[in-house]
Coordinates of C-alpha atoms in Angstrom, one line a residue:
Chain A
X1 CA 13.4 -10.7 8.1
X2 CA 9.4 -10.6 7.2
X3 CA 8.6 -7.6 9.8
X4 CA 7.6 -5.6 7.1
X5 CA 4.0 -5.6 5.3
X6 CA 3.3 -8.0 2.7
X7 CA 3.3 -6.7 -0.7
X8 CA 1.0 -8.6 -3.7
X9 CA 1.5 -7.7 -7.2
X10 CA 3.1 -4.1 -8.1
X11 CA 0.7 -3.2 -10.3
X12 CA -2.9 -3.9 -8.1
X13 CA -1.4 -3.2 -4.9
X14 CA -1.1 0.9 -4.4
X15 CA 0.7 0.6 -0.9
X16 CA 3.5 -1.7 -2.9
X17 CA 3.9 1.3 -5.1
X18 CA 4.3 3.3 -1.9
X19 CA 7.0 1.5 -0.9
X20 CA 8.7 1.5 -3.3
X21 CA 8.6 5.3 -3.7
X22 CA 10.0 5.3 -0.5
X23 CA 13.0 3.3 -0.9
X24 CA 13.8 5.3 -3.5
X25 CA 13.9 7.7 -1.6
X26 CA 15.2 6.1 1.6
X27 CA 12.4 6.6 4.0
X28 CA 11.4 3.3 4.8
X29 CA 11.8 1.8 8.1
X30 CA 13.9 -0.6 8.3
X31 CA 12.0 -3.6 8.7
X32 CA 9.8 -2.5 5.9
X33 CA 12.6 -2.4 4.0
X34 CA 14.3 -5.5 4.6
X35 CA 10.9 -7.1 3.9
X36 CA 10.6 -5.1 1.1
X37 CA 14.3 -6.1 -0.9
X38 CA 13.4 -9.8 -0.3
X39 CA 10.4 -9.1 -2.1
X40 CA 12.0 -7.0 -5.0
X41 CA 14.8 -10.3 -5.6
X42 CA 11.3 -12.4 -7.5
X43 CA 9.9 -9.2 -8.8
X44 CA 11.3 -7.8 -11.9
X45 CA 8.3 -5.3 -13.0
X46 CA 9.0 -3.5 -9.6
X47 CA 12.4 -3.3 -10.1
X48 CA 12.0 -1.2 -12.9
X49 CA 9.9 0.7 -11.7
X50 CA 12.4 1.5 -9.0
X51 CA 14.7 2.2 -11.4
X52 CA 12.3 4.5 -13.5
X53 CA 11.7 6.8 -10.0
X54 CA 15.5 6.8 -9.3
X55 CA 15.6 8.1 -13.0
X56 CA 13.0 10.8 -12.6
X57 CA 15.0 12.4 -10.3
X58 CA 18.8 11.9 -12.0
X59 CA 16.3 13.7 -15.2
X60 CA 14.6 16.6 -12.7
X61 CA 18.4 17.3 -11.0
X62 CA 19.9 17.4 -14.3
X63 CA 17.0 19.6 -15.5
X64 CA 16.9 22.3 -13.2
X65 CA 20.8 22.9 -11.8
X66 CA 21.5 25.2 -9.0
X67 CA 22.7 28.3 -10.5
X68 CA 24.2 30.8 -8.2
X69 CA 24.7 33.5 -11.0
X70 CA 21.2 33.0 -12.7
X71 CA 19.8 34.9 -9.5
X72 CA 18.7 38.2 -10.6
X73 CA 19.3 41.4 -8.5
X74 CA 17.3 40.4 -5.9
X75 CA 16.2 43.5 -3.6
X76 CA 16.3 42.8 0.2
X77 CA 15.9 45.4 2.8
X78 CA 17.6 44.3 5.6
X79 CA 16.1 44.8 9.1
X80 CA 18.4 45.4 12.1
X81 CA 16.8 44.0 15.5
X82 CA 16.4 47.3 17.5
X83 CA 19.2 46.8 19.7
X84 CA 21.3 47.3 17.5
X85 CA 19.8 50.1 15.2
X86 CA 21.0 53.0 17.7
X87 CA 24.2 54.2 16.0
X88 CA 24.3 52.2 13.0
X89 CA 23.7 54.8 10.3
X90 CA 23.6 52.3 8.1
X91 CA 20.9 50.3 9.2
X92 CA 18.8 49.6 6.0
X93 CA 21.0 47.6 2.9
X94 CA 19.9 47.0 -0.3
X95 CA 21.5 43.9 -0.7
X96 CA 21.5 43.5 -4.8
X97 CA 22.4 40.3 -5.7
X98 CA 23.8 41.1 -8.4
X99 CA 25.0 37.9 -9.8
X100 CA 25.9 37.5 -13.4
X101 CA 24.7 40.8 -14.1
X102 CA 27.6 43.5 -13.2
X103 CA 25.8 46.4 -14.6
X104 CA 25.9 49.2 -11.6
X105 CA 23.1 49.8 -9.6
X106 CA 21.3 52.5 -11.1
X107 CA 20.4 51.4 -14.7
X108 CA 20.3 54.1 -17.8
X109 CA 17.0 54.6 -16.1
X110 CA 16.1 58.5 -15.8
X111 CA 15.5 60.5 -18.7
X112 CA 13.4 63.0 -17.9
X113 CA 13.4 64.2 -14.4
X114 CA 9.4 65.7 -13.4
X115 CA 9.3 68.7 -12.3
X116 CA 8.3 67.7 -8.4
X117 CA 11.9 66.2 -8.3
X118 CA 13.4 69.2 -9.5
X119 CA 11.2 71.7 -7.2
X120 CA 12.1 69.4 -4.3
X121 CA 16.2 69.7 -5.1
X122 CA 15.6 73.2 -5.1
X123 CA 13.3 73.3 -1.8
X124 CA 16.0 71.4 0.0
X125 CA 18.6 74.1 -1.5
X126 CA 16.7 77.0 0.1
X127 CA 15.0 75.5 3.3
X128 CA 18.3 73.4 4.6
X129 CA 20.5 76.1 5.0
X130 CA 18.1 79.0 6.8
X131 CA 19.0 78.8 10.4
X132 CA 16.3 80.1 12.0
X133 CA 13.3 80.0 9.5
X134 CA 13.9 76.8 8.3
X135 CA 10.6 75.3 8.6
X136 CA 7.1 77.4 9.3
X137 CA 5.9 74.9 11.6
X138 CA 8.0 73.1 14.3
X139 CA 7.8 69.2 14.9
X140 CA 6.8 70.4 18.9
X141 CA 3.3 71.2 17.0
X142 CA 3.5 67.7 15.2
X143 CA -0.3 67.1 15.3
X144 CA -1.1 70.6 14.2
X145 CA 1.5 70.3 11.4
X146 CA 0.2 67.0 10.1
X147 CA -3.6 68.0 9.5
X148 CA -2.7 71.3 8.5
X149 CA -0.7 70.2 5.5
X150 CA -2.7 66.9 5.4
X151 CA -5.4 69.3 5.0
X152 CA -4.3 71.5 2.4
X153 CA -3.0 68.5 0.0
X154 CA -6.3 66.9 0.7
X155 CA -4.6 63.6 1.8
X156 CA -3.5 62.3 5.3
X157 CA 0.0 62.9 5.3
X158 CA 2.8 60.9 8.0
X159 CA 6.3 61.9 8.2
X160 CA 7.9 58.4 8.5
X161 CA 10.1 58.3 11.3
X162 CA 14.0 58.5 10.5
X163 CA 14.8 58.0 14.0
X164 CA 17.5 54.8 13.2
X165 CA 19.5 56.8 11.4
X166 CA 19.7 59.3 13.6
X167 CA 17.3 62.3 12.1
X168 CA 14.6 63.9 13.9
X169 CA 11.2 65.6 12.4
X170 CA 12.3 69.5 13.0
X171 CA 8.8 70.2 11.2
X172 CA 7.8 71.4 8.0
X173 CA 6.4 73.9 5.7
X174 CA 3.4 75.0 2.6
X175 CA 5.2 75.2 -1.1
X176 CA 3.7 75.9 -4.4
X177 CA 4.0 73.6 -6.9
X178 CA 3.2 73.1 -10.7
X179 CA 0.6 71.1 -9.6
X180 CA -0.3 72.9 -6.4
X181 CA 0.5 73.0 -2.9
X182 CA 3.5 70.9 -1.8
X183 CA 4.1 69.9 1.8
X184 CA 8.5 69.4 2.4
X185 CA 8.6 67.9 6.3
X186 CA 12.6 68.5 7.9
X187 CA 14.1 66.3 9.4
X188 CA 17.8 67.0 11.5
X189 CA 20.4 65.1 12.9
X190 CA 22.7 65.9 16.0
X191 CA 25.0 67.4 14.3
X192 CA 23.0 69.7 12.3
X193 CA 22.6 67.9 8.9
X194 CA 19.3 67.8 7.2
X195 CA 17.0 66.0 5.0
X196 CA 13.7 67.0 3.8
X197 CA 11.0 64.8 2.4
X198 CA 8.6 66.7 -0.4
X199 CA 5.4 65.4 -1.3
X200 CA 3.0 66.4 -3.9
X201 CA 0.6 65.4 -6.0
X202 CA 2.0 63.9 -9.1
X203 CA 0.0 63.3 -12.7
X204 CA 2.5 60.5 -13.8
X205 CA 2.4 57.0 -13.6
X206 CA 4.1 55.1 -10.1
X207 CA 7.3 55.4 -10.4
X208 CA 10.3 53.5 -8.9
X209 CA 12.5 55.6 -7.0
X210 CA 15.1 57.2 -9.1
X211 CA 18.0 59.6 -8.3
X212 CA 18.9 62.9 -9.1
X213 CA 22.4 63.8 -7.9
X214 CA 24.2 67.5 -8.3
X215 CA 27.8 67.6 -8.5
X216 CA 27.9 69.4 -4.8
X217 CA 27.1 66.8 -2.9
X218 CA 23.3 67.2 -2.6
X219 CA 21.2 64.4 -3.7
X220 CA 17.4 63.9 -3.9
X221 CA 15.7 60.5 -4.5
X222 CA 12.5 60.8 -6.2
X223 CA 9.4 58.0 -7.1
X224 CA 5.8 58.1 -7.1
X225 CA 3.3 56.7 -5.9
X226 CA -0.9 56.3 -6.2
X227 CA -0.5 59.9 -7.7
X228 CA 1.5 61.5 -5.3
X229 CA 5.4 62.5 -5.8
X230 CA 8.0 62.3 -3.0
X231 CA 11.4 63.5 -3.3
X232 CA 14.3 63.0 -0.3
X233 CA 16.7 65.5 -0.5
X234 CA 19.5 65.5 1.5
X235 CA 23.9 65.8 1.6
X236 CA 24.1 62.1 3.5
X237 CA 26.3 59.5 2.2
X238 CA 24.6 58.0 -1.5
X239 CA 23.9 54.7 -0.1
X240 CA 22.5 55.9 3.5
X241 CA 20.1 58.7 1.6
X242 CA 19.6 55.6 -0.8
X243 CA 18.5 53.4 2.1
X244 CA 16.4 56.1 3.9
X245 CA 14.2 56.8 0.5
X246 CA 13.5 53.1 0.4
X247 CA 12.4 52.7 4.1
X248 CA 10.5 55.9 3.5
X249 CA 8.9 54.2 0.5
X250 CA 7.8 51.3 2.1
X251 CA 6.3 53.3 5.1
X252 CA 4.5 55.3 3.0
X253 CA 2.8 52.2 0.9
X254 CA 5.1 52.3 -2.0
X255 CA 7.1 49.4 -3.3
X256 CA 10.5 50.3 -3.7
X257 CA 11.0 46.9 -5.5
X258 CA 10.1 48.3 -9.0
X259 CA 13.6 50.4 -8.5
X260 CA 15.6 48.5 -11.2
Chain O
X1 CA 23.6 39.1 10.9
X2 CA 24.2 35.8 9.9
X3 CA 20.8 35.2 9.1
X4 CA 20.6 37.0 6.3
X5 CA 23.6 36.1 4.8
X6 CA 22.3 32.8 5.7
X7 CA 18.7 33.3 3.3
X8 CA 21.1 34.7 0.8
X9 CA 22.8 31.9 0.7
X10 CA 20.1 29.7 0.0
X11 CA 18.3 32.2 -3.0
X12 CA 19.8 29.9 -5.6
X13 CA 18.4 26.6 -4.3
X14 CA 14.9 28.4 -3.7
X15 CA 15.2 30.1 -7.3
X16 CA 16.4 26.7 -8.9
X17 CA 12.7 25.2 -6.9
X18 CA 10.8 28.2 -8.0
X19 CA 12.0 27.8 -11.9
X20 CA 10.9 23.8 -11.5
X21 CA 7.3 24.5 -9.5
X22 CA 6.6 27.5 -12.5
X23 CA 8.5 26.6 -15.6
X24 CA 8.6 30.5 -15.8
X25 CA 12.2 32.4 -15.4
X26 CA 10.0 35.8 -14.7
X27 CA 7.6 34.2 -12.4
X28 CA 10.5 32.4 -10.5
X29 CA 12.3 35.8 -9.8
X30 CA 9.2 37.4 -8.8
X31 CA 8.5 34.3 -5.8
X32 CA 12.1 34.5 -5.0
X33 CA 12.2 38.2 -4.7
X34 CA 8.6 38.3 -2.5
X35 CA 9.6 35.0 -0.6
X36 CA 13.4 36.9 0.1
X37 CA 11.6 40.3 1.4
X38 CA 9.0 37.9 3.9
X39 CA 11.9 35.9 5.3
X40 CA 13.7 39.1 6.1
X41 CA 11.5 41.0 7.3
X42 CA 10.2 38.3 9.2
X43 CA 13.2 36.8 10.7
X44 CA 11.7 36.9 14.3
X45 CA 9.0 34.3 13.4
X46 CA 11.6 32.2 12.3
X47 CA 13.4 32.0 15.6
X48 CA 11.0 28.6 16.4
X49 CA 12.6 26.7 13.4
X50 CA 14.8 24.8 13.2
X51 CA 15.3 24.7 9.4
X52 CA 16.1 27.9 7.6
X53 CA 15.5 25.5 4.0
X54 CA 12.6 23.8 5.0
X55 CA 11.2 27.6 6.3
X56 CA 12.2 28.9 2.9
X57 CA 10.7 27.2 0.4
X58 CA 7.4 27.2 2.8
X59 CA 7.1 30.8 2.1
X60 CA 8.1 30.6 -1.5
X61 CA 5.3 27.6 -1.4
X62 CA 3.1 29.8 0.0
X63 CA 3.0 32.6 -2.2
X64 CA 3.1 30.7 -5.1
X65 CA -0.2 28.9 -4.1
X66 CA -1.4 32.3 -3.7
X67 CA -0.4 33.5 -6.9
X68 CA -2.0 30.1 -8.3
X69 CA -5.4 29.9 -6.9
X70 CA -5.3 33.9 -8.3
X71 CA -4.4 33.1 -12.4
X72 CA -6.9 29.7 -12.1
X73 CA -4.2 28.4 -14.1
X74 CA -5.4 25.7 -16.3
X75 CA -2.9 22.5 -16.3
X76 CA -3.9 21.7 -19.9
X77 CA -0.4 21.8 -21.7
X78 CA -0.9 24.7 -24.2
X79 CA 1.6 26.2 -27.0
X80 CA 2.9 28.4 -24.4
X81 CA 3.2 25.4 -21.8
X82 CA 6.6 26.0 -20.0
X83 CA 7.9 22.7 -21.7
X84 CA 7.8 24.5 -24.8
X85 CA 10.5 26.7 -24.1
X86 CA 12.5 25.5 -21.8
X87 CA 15.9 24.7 -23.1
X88 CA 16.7 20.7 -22.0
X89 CA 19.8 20.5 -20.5
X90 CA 21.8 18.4 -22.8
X91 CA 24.1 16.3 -20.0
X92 CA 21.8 13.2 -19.6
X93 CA 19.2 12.2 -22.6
X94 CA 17.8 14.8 -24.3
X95 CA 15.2 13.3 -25.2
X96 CA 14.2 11.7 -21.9
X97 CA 14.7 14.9 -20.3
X98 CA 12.1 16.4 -23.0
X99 CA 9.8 14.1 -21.5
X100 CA 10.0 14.3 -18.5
X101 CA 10.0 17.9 -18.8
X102 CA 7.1 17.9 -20.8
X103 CA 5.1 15.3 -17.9
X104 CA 6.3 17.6 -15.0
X105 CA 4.1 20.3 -16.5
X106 CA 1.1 18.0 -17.2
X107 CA 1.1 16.7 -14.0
X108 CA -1.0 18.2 -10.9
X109 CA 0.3 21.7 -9.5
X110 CA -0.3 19.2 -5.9
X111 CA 1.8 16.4 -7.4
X112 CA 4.3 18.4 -9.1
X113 CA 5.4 20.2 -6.0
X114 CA 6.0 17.5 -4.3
X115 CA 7.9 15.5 -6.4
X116 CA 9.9 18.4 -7.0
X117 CA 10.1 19.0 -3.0
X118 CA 11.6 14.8 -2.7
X119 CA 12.9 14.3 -6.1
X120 CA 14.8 17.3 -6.9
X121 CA 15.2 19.1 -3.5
X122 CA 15.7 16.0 -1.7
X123 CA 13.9 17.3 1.3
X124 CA 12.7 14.6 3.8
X125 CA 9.0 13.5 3.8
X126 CA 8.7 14.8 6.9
X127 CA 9.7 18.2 6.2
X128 CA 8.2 17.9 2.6
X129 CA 4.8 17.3 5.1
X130 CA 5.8 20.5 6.9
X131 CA 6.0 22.9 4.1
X132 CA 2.7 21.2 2.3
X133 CA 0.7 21.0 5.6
X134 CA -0.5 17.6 4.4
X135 CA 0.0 14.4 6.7
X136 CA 3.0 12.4 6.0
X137 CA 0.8 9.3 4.4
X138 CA -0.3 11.8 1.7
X139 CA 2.9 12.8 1.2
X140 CA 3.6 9.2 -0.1
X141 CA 0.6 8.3 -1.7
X142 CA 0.7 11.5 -3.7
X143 CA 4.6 11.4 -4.6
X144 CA 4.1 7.7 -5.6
X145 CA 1.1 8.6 -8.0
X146 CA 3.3 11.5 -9.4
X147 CA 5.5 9.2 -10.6
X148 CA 3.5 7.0 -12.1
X149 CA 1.6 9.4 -13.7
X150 CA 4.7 11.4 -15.3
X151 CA 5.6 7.7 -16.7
X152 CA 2.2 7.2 -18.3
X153 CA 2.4 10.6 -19.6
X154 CA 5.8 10.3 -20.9
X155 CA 4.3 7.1 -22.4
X156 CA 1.0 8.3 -23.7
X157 CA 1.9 6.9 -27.5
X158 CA 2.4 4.1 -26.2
X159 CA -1.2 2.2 -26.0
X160 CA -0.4 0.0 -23.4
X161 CA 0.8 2.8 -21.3
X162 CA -2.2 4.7 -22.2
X163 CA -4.8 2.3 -21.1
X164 CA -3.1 2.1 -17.5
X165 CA -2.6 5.8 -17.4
X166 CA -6.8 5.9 -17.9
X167 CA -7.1 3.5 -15.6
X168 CA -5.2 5.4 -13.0
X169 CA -7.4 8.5 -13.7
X170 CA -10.5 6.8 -13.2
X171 CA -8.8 5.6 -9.8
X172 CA -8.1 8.6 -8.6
X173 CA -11.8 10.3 -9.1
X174 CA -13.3 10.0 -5.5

């Protein structure tokens, strides 16, 4: 068989090196490779240096192992095709990863809670459980709400919608905060549950989201971002009031990938 | 469904790549974590593959480039070179392994990747065309001078090596 190219001495002829690269890696035709054995038979030098590619990769597979449990928590928010988001409360997962590393989800993290977060919990506390003041401005007004409170925190504000998990924007309301006005939007479910989302402006540094949990049930997850603090409040399950601060935290800009 | 269990599946092999292409365990998580997000949240673009890996590692590729061209990281082996402090694994040669360790990081970031992409990943030179968006004869010309270069390096004391490893840089000027 002499199909193939001929090849002149290994070390002046580039496209013998080629070659052989390739047969080391099993990608030649195979005429070019029947051509190119009969040619390797009288040619020690290129025989070793077949052997010395076939020996770079034993060294680089030895070198760098596949190591299922070396993967670090890695954060991934899952996205649901839209067909299927209608009644799945759970539509967002943070799928942690957390190979190797069994320490729980929420690390020692918080220390000191700001004051924002606290406010928020509190807000939530007040505002979720009035019936028929619960917010000053209904979502039916949605445009007027949005620049009036965009307004008054001197920054466009958006309400992200919650609408997979099956929350509503019910409208929202003016707070004072430590560090001035606060807007908390409402949002509502069919059955009556509520959330609230509280932003304000915030002095300290961006934040990952962080949790603050009371013993009756009520949560609030808090971060900040680009000087401004949110906080959702709300008496869902952990990991769906988990999963709706991080889609929140994304639609507003923030990167809820610094959450350790 | 199965399509993200089917990326997470595969976060090892793309971590194992990233650690390779970097040499840096911090950097590596980073690529995996942003190339994880950009898969999954782009699923739909994926639908006109046919190969989840191959699709993978382009984005990982991708960002890492990025991230490259952004640092103008110099390929001069420094104190902190990756080589440095990477731990050899001990089941073949140590020493070899230190070497060729040592010559993966001297090498090109264009050769490295894609002798890491054939030699370690053993992807195809087809797709390994694919994910570089380089033409198939580059693929070969540029793997085949990646290993002859990491010899020469891995040879540099040795002044026969070193006078064809010159000879191949003068070569390889344009």
């Amino acid at each position: 068989m002499k199909d193939g190219p001929i090849y002149k001495d290994i070390t002046s002829d580039e496209s013998y090196r080629f070659a052989l690269s390739a047969l080391a890696d099993d990608e030649l035709p195979k005429a070019d490779r029947a051509a190119l054995l009969e040619r390797l038979a009288n040619d020690a030098e290129a025989v070793e240096r077949l052997e010395r590619y076939r020996a770079q990769n034993a060294a680089l597979k030895a070198m760098f192992p596949v190591r299922p449990e070396t993967v670090r928590r890695v954060f991934v928010p899952r996205r649901v095709p839209w067909y299927r988001r209608a009644g799945v409360a759970a539509g967002w997962l943070c799928c942690g990863l957390a190979l190797g590393i069994a320490a729980g989800w929420l690390g020692p993290a918080f220390t000191t809670q700001p004051a924002f977060a606290r406010n928020a919990d509190m807000a939530y506390a007040v505002y979720a459980s009035e019936t028929r003041h619960a917010v000053e401005v209904e979502a039916s007004d949605e445009k007027h709400l949005m620049s009036w409170l965009s307004k008054r925190l001197d920054r466009p504000l958006t309400a992200p919608s919650l609408q997979e998990y099956g929350y509503v924007l019910k409208g929202g309301r003016l707070l004072p905060d430590v560090s001035g006005p606060a807007a908390q939007f409402m949002y509502e479910d069919a059955s009556g549950n509520r959330l609230t989302l509280y932003i304000t402006a915030a002095t300290r540094q961006a934040e990952a989201i962080q949790v603050l949990h009371k013993g009756n049930g009520q949560g609030t997850y808090y971060w900040v971002h680009k000087g401004m603090g949110y906080a959702l409040s709300g008496r869902a399950s952990k990991s769906n009031l988990q999963s709706m601060a991080i889609e929140i935290c994304t639609a507003l800009g923030g990167n809820p990938r610094l959450w350790q | 469904m199965s399509f993200d269990s089917d990326v997470i599946a595969l976060l090892p092999v793309l971590r194992r790549y990233a650690h390779a292409l970097t040499g840096d365990t911090a950097w590596a998580d980073d690529l995996v974590q942003d190339a994880a997000e950009r898969a999954l949240s782009g699923w739909s673009s994926w639908r006109a593959h046919s190969n989840l890996r191959a699709w993978l590692f382009t984005i990982l590729r991708n960002l890492y480039i990025d991230q490259l061209r952004k640092q103008r990281e110099t390929m001069v082996a420094g104190d902190d070179s990756p080589w440095n402090y990477m731990a050899a694994a001990q089941e073949v040669d140590g020493l070899f392994l230190r070497d060729v360790q040592r010559a993966l990081y001297c090498l090109p970031a264009d050769q490295r990747e894609v002798l890491l992409l054939v030699g370690l990943e053993e992807f195809t030179y087809e797709e390994a065309s694919r994910i570089l968006k380089i033409p198939l004869g580059t693929v070969m010309s540029r793997l085949s001078r990646a290993r002859e270069r990491m010899h020469a390096l891995m040879h540099v004391d040795d002044p026969k090596e070193r006078a064809k490893a010159a000879l191949k840089v003068v070569r390889s000027t344009p």
